[in-house]
Amino acid sequence: MLYIIGLGLSDERDITVKGLDAVKSSERIYLEAYTSVLMIEKEKLEAFYEKPVTIADREMVESDSDQILDNAQNVNVSFLVVGDPFGATTHTDLVIRAKELGIPVQIIHNASIMNAIGACGLQLYNFGQTISMRPDSWYPRVKENTDIGLHTLCLLDIKVKEQSLENMARGRLIYEPPRYMTVNTCLEQMLEIEELRKEGAYGPETLAIGCVRLGTATQQFIAGTMEQLVNEDFGAPLHSLVLIGKRMHIMEFEMVRSFCPEQHQAKFEEIFKRDYEA
Ligand SMILES: *[C@@H]1O[C@H](CO)[C@@H](O)[C@H](O)[C@H]1NC(C)=O
Ligand SMILES: CC(=O)N[C@H]1CO[C@H](CO)[C@@H](O)[C@@H]1O
């Protein structure tokens, strides 16, 4: 059996009981290490499982998946994914390859940012398309969400396994430390792009929520206008951002307002009454 197991968002103890049973029954354990940066260290996982864990980077999962699937017709293999197995990537290639080899696959879910974001006070059902700040195509998606009044979850760029030009030139497989986009940089870039495009997907007075270390013990939300949030201090990574859609319900508003620093609350309410309340 190939188990694809979500690890949740916080630490080694977030895995479900079912997931842990699967790990314990596995001969080999792989940890997917490219769609998300681990808030969980490999060593902690190994100590918790009392078994070695192999890091599976993108190259291994995409070009060398047979190594992961080796003999999984006869023994159990666990493939661990931070968050939920289908939070960021579908892992379709791995599942299809397993099916071709006649290996049964079982998915064991856990929390991902896609549901943990509900803690910010907005209804999960009122979110539109999630955008990732990496590719260039996000702007029209935000605009589509805005046009029908839905919230937008923006996943910020994480750069892992980047090589410096020098190391690349010399063919040295030495990687730079991971770099994380902050809410501040994201807001700055978004506002600049709106300035250029002027299509009204959002603006300086759009209400937003900066979300920090979601699903962990130090999770934090800060609400305000995009303009106000540019200058907030959000602390350590990981960061994500929500742009609030015009269909925000009064109940959602009450909850989100509680995340608004006192000096910004009057403005927050004024904008809600002016632009949001139907
Ligand atoms: C593999 O998983 C199956 C299904 O959960 C279980 O019945 C079996 O005992 C496991 N195999 C090993 C070797 O632990
Ligand atoms: C969404 C989900 O399944 N979350 C679970 C992740 O694992 C922890 C620990 O077992 C559970 O408490 C969560 O409910």
Short mmCIF file of C-alpha atoms and ligand atoms in Angstrom, two decimals:
data_model
loop_
_atom_site.label_atom_id
_atom_site.label_comp_id
_atom_site.label_asym_id
_atom_site.label_seq_id
_atom_site.Cartn_x
_atom_site.Cartn_y
_atom_site.Cartn_z
CA MET A 1 0.00 0.00 0.00
CA LEU A 2 1.14 3.53 -0.72
CA TYR A 3 -0.17 5.84 1.97
CA ILE A 4 -0.28 9.54 1.19
CA ILE A 5 -0.61 11.21 4.56
CA GLY A 6 -1.28 14.80 5.57
CA LEU A 7 0.82 15.98 8.51
CA GLY A 8 -1.27 19.00 9.47
CA LEU A 9 0.25 22.45 9.82
CA SER A 10 1.99 22.64 13.10
CA ASP A 11 4.24 19.93 14.51
CA GLU A 12 4.94 16.20 14.51
CA ARG A 13 1.90 15.56 16.74
CA ASP A 14 -0.60 16.95 14.23
CA ILE A 15 -0.81 13.72 12.24
CA THR A 16 -4.07 11.80 12.73
CA VAL A 17 -4.15 8.55 14.69
CA LYS A 18 -4.92 6.79 11.41
CA GLY A 19 -1.93 8.43 9.75
CA LEU A 20 0.36 7.45 12.58
CA ASP A 21 -0.79 3.81 12.37
CA ALA A 22 0.02 3.82 8.66
CA VAL A 23 3.48 5.29 9.29
CA LYS A 24 4.18 2.69 11.95
CA SER A 25 3.23 -0.10 9.54
CA SER A 26 5.46 1.29 6.78
CA GLU A 27 8.78 -0.09 5.70
CA ARG A 28 9.84 3.23 4.18
CA ILE A 29 8.77 6.77 4.92
CA TYR A 30 9.21 9.74 2.58
CA LEU A 31 8.61 13.37 3.39
CA GLU A 32 7.59 15.63 0.53
CA ALA A 33 9.71 18.73 0.72
CA TYR A 34 8.88 21.05 -2.11
CA THR A 35 5.36 22.44 -2.13
CA SER A 36 5.57 23.65 1.42
CA VAL A 37 8.28 24.54 3.83
CA LEU A 38 8.35 22.39 6.87
CA MET A 39 7.42 23.86 10.16
CA ILE A 40 8.22 20.29 11.18
CA GLU A 41 11.82 19.06 11.22
CA LYS A 42 12.73 15.70 9.78
CA GLU A 43 14.67 14.81 12.95
CA LYS A 44 11.61 15.43 15.12
CA LEU A 45 9.52 13.22 12.88
CA GLU A 46 12.14 10.48 13.04
CA ALA A 47 12.26 10.65 16.83
CA PHE A 48 8.45 10.55 17.02
CA TYR A 49 8.10 7.62 14.58
CA GLU A 50 11.28 5.88 15.75
CA LYS A 51 12.07 5.30 12.07
CA PRO A 52 14.21 6.99 9.44
CA VAL A 53 12.51 9.48 7.11
CA THR A 54 13.79 10.21 3.61
CA ILE A 55 13.33 13.70 2.23
CA ALA A 56 11.69 13.53 -1.20
CA ASP A 57 12.41 16.65 -3.21
CA ARG A 58 10.71 17.57 -6.44
CA GLU A 59 13.30 15.74 -8.56
CA MET A 60 12.74 12.52 -6.69
CA VAL A 61 8.93 12.68 -6.80
CA GLU A 62 8.76 13.68 -10.44
CA SER A 63 11.59 11.72 -12.04
CA ASP A 64 12.39 8.96 -9.61
CA SER A 65 9.01 7.97 -8.22
CA ASP A 66 9.78 4.29 -8.83
CA GLN A 67 12.26 4.49 -5.98
CA ILE A 68 9.44 5.62 -3.67
CA LEU A 69 7.09 2.95 -5.01
CA ASP A 70 9.65 0.15 -4.97
CA ASN A 71 8.02 -3.09 -3.74
CA ALA A 72 4.94 -1.23 -2.44
CA GLN A 73 2.87 -4.12 -3.84
CA ASN A 74 4.19 -6.10 -0.89
CA VAL A 75 5.08 -3.63 1.86
CA ASN A 76 3.59 -0.38 3.08
CA VAL A 77 5.21 2.91 2.10
CA SER A 78 4.22 6.29 3.56
CA PHE A 79 4.52 9.52 1.64
CA LEU A 80 4.09 12.42 4.04
CA VAL A 81 2.86 15.82 2.95
CA VAL A 82 2.81 18.93 5.13
CA GLY A 83 -0.77 20.16 5.49
CA ASP A 84 -3.24 18.03 3.57
CA PRO A 85 -2.17 15.64 0.76
CA PHE A 86 -4.12 17.75 -1.70
CA GLY A 87 -3.50 21.17 -0.16
CA ALA A 88 -1.06 22.48 -2.73
CA THR A 89 -0.30 19.77 -5.28
CA THR A 90 -2.47 16.86 -6.27
CA HIS A 91 0.40 14.36 -6.45
CA THR A 92 -1.44 12.97 -9.45
CA ASP A 93 1.75 11.66 -11.05
CA LEU A 94 2.62 9.57 -8.03
CA VAL A 95 -0.91 8.18 -7.74
CA ILE A 96 -1.10 7.35 -11.46
CA ARG A 97 2.31 5.68 -11.40
CA ALA A 98 1.26 3.61 -8.37
CA LYS A 99 -1.92 2.52 -10.16
CA GLU A 100 0.10 1.51 -13.24
CA LEU A 101 2.23 -0.69 -11.01
CA GLY A 102 -0.83 -2.23 -9.35
CA ILE A 103 -0.11 -0.62 -5.99
CA PRO A 104 -3.16 0.30 -3.91
CA VAL A 105 -3.17 3.91 -2.68
CA GLN A 106 -4.83 5.28 0.43
CA ILE A 107 -5.09 8.97 1.29
CA ILE A 108 -5.15 10.09 4.93
CA HIS A 109 -6.18 13.69 5.32
CA ASN A 110 -5.24 16.37 7.80
CA ALA A 111 -5.69 20.12 8.17
CA SER A 112 -4.33 22.35 5.44
CA ILE A 113 -4.21 26.08 4.98
CA MET A 114 -7.35 25.73 2.84
CA ASN A 115 -9.45 24.94 5.90
CA ALA A 116 -7.28 26.42 8.68
CA ILE A 117 -7.86 29.85 7.11
CA GLY A 118 -11.43 29.66 8.48
CA ALA A 119 -10.00 30.78 11.84
CA CYS A 120 -9.69 34.32 10.46
CA GLY A 121 -13.46 34.69 10.83
CA LEU A 122 -14.46 34.45 7.17
CA GLN A 123 -16.70 31.63 5.98
CA LEU A 124 -14.87 29.03 3.92
CA TYR A 125 -17.86 28.91 1.55
CA ASN A 126 -17.39 32.59 0.75
CA PHE A 127 -13.88 32.17 -0.67
CA GLY A 128 -13.25 32.23 -4.40
CA GLN A 129 -10.18 30.99 -6.24
CA THR A 130 -7.02 30.70 -4.18
CA ILE A 131 -4.06 32.40 -5.77
CA SER A 132 -0.38 31.75 -5.46
CA MET A 133 1.81 34.83 -5.78
CA ARG A 134 4.31 33.00 -7.92
CA PRO A 135 2.92 32.88 -11.46
CA ASP A 136 1.83 35.91 -13.36
CA SER A 137 -1.77 34.87 -13.84
CA TRP A 138 -3.13 35.73 -10.42
CA TYR A 139 -4.51 39.19 -11.12
CA PRO A 140 -7.47 38.13 -13.33
CA ARG A 141 -8.40 35.53 -10.74
CA VAL A 142 -8.55 38.09 -7.96
CA LYS A 143 -10.66 40.26 -10.26
CA GLU A 144 -13.10 37.40 -10.90
CA ASN A 145 -13.43 36.78 -7.16
CA THR A 146 -13.91 40.51 -6.50
CA ASP A 147 -16.58 40.80 -9.19
CA ILE A 148 -18.77 38.25 -7.43
CA GLY A 149 -17.89 39.48 -3.95
CA LEU A 150 -15.83 36.50 -2.81
CA HIS A 151 -12.76 36.47 -0.56
CA THR A 152 -9.34 35.60 -2.00
CA LEU A 153 -6.71 33.56 -0.18
CA CYS A 154 -3.25 34.55 -1.41
CA LEU A 155 -0.47 32.04 -0.81
CA LEU A 156 2.86 33.83 -0.69
CA ASP A 157 5.95 32.77 -2.52
CA ILE A 158 8.40 30.43 -0.84
CA LYS A 159 11.77 29.90 -2.45
CA VAL A 160 13.48 26.67 -1.48
CA LYS A 161 16.48 24.89 -2.95
CA GLU A 162 17.67 27.94 -4.82
CA GLN A 163 21.27 27.97 -5.91
CA SER A 164 23.43 31.07 -6.01
CA LEU A 165 24.68 31.90 -9.52
CA GLU A 166 28.19 30.99 -8.45
CA ASN A 167 27.22 27.59 -7.08
CA MET A 168 25.12 26.94 -10.14
CA ALA A 169 27.99 27.88 -12.47
CA ARG A 170 30.33 25.55 -10.63
CA GLY A 171 27.76 22.79 -10.57
CA ARG A 172 27.80 22.67 -6.77
CA LEU A 173 24.57 21.37 -5.25
CA ILE A 174 24.65 23.90 -2.43
CA TYR A 175 21.34 25.62 -1.76
CA GLU A 176 20.56 29.01 -0.30
CA PRO A 177 18.45 29.16 2.89
CA PRO A 178 14.70 29.30 2.14
CA ARG A 179 13.23 32.73 1.50
CA TYR A 180 9.68 33.66 2.37
CA MET A 181 7.60 36.48 0.96
CA THR A 182 6.14 38.68 3.68
CA VAL A 183 2.61 40.09 3.76
CA ASN A 184 4.22 43.53 3.42
CA THR A 185 6.05 42.71 0.19
CA CYS A 186 2.99 40.98 -1.20
CA LEU A 187 0.76 44.01 -0.48
CA GLU A 188 3.31 46.40 -1.96
CA GLN A 189 3.52 44.38 -5.16
CA MET A 190 -0.23 43.98 -5.42
CA LEU A 191 -0.87 47.69 -4.97
CA GLU A 192 1.79 48.52 -7.59
CA ILE A 193 0.18 46.15 -10.05
CA GLU A 194 -3.29 47.62 -9.47
CA GLU A 195 -1.76 51.07 -10.12
CA LEU A 196 -0.59 49.83 -13.51
CA ARG A 197 -3.65 47.81 -14.53
CA LYS A 198 -6.38 49.98 -12.99
CA GLU A 199 -9.03 47.26 -13.41
CA GLY A 200 -10.26 47.57 -9.85
CA ALA A 201 -9.58 44.07 -8.56
CA TYR A 202 -8.76 45.78 -5.24
CA GLY A 203 -7.30 49.04 -3.98
CA PRO A 204 -5.58 50.70 -1.01
CA GLU A 205 -8.90 50.68 0.90
CA THR A 206 -9.75 47.05 0.27
CA LEU A 207 -10.12 45.25 3.58
CA ALA A 208 -7.65 42.44 4.13
CA ILE A 209 -6.25 40.11 6.75
CA GLY A 210 -2.58 39.26 7.20
CA CYS A 211 -2.32 35.68 8.46
CA VAL A 212 0.78 34.47 10.22
CA ARG A 213 1.94 30.92 11.05
CA LEU A 214 -1.52 29.47 10.44
CA GLY A 215 -2.33 26.31 12.35
CA THR A 216 0.60 26.71 14.75
CA ALA A 217 0.64 27.76 18.41
CA THR A 218 1.78 31.27 17.43
CA GLN A 219 -0.89 31.83 14.77
CA GLN A 220 -1.93 35.45 14.40
CA PHE A 221 -4.31 37.54 12.28
CA ILE A 222 -4.08 41.26 11.68
CA ALA A 223 -6.94 42.96 9.81
CA GLY A 224 -6.98 46.37 8.17
CA THR A 225 -7.02 48.07 4.79
CA MET A 226 -4.34 46.98 2.35
CA GLU A 227 -2.71 50.37 2.81
CA GLN A 228 -2.65 50.06 6.61
CA LEU A 229 -1.31 46.54 6.57
CA VAL A 230 1.67 47.44 4.36
CA ASN A 231 3.34 48.92 7.45
CA GLU A 232 2.35 46.32 10.05
CA ASP A 233 4.95 44.05 11.57
CA PHE A 234 3.91 40.44 11.00
CA GLY A 235 6.93 38.71 12.51
CA ALA A 236 8.39 35.35 11.52
CA PRO A 237 7.14 33.29 8.52
CA LEU A 238 5.00 31.72 7.16
CA HIS A 239 2.69 34.49 6.00
CA SER A 240 -0.43 34.47 3.89
CA LEU A 241 -2.98 37.11 2.99
CA VAL A 242 -6.75 37.29 2.53
CA LEU A 243 -8.47 39.98 0.49
CA ILE A 244 -11.99 40.37 1.80
CA GLY A 245 -14.81 40.21 -0.76
CA LYS A 246 -17.78 42.59 -0.79
CA ARG A 247 -20.19 39.89 0.25
CA MET A 248 -18.72 39.86 3.77
CA HIS A 249 -21.54 39.04 6.14
CA ILE A 250 -22.04 41.10 9.30
CA MET A 251 -21.11 38.00 11.36
CA GLU A 252 -17.86 37.67 9.44
CA PHE A 253 -17.27 41.39 9.93
CA GLU A 254 -17.70 41.17 13.72
CA MET A 255 -15.11 38.41 13.94
CA VAL A 256 -12.61 40.00 11.55
CA ARG A 257 -12.89 43.36 13.34
CA SER A 258 -11.59 41.69 16.49
CA PHE A 259 -8.29 41.18 14.61
CA CYS A 260 -8.04 44.85 13.72
CA PRO A 261 -5.54 46.94 15.79
CA GLU A 262 -7.40 49.57 17.80
CA GLN A 263 -6.02 52.54 15.90
CA HIS A 264 -7.41 51.11 12.65
CA GLN A 265 -10.85 50.05 13.84
CA ALA A 266 -12.74 53.26 13.06
CA LYS A 267 -11.51 53.26 9.47
CA PHE A 268 -12.23 49.54 9.16
CA GLU A 269 -15.83 50.06 10.23
CA GLU A 270 -16.29 53.12 8.05
CA ILE A 271 -15.13 51.22 4.97
CA PHE A 272 -17.30 48.23 5.82
CA LYS A 273 -20.40 50.47 6.07
CA ARG A 274 -19.49 52.39 2.90
CA ASP A 275 -18.33 49.62 0.55
CA TYR A 276 -19.31 46.27 1.97
CA GLU A 277 -22.64 46.28 3.77
CA ALA A 278 -25.29 45.42 1.20
C1 LIG B 1 0.05 -2.52 5.62
O1 LIG B 1 -1.21 -1.89 5.76
C2 LIG B 1 -2.29 -2.80 5.76
C3 LIG B 1 -3.58 -2.03 5.69
O2 LIG B 1 -3.66 -1.04 6.68
C4 LIG B 1 -2.18 -3.63 7.03
O3 LIG B 1 -3.27 -4.56 7.10
C5 LIG B 1 -0.86 -4.39 6.99
O4 LIG B 1 -0.69 -5.11 8.18
C6 LIG B 1 0.30 -3.45 6.79
N1 LIG B 1 1.50 -4.19 6.51
C7 LIG B 1 2.51 -4.25 7.37
C8 LIG B 1 3.70 -5.01 6.89
O5 LIG B 1 2.51 -3.72 8.46
C1 LIG B 2 -8.57 18.00 9.31
C2 LIG B 2 -8.01 16.95 10.17
O1 LIG B 2 -8.17 15.76 9.92
N1 LIG B 2 -7.32 17.34 11.22
C3 LIG B 2 -6.75 16.43 12.19
C4 LIG B 2 -5.26 16.36 12.06
O2 LIG B 2 -4.73 15.56 13.08
C5 LIG B 2 -4.99 16.02 14.40
C6 LIG B 2 -4.27 15.14 15.40
O3 LIG B 2 -4.55 13.79 15.21
C7 LIG B 2 -6.48 16.05 14.63
O4 LIG B 2 -6.75 16.57 15.93
C8 LIG B 2 -7.12 16.90 13.58
O5 LIG B 2 -8.51 16.84 13.72
#
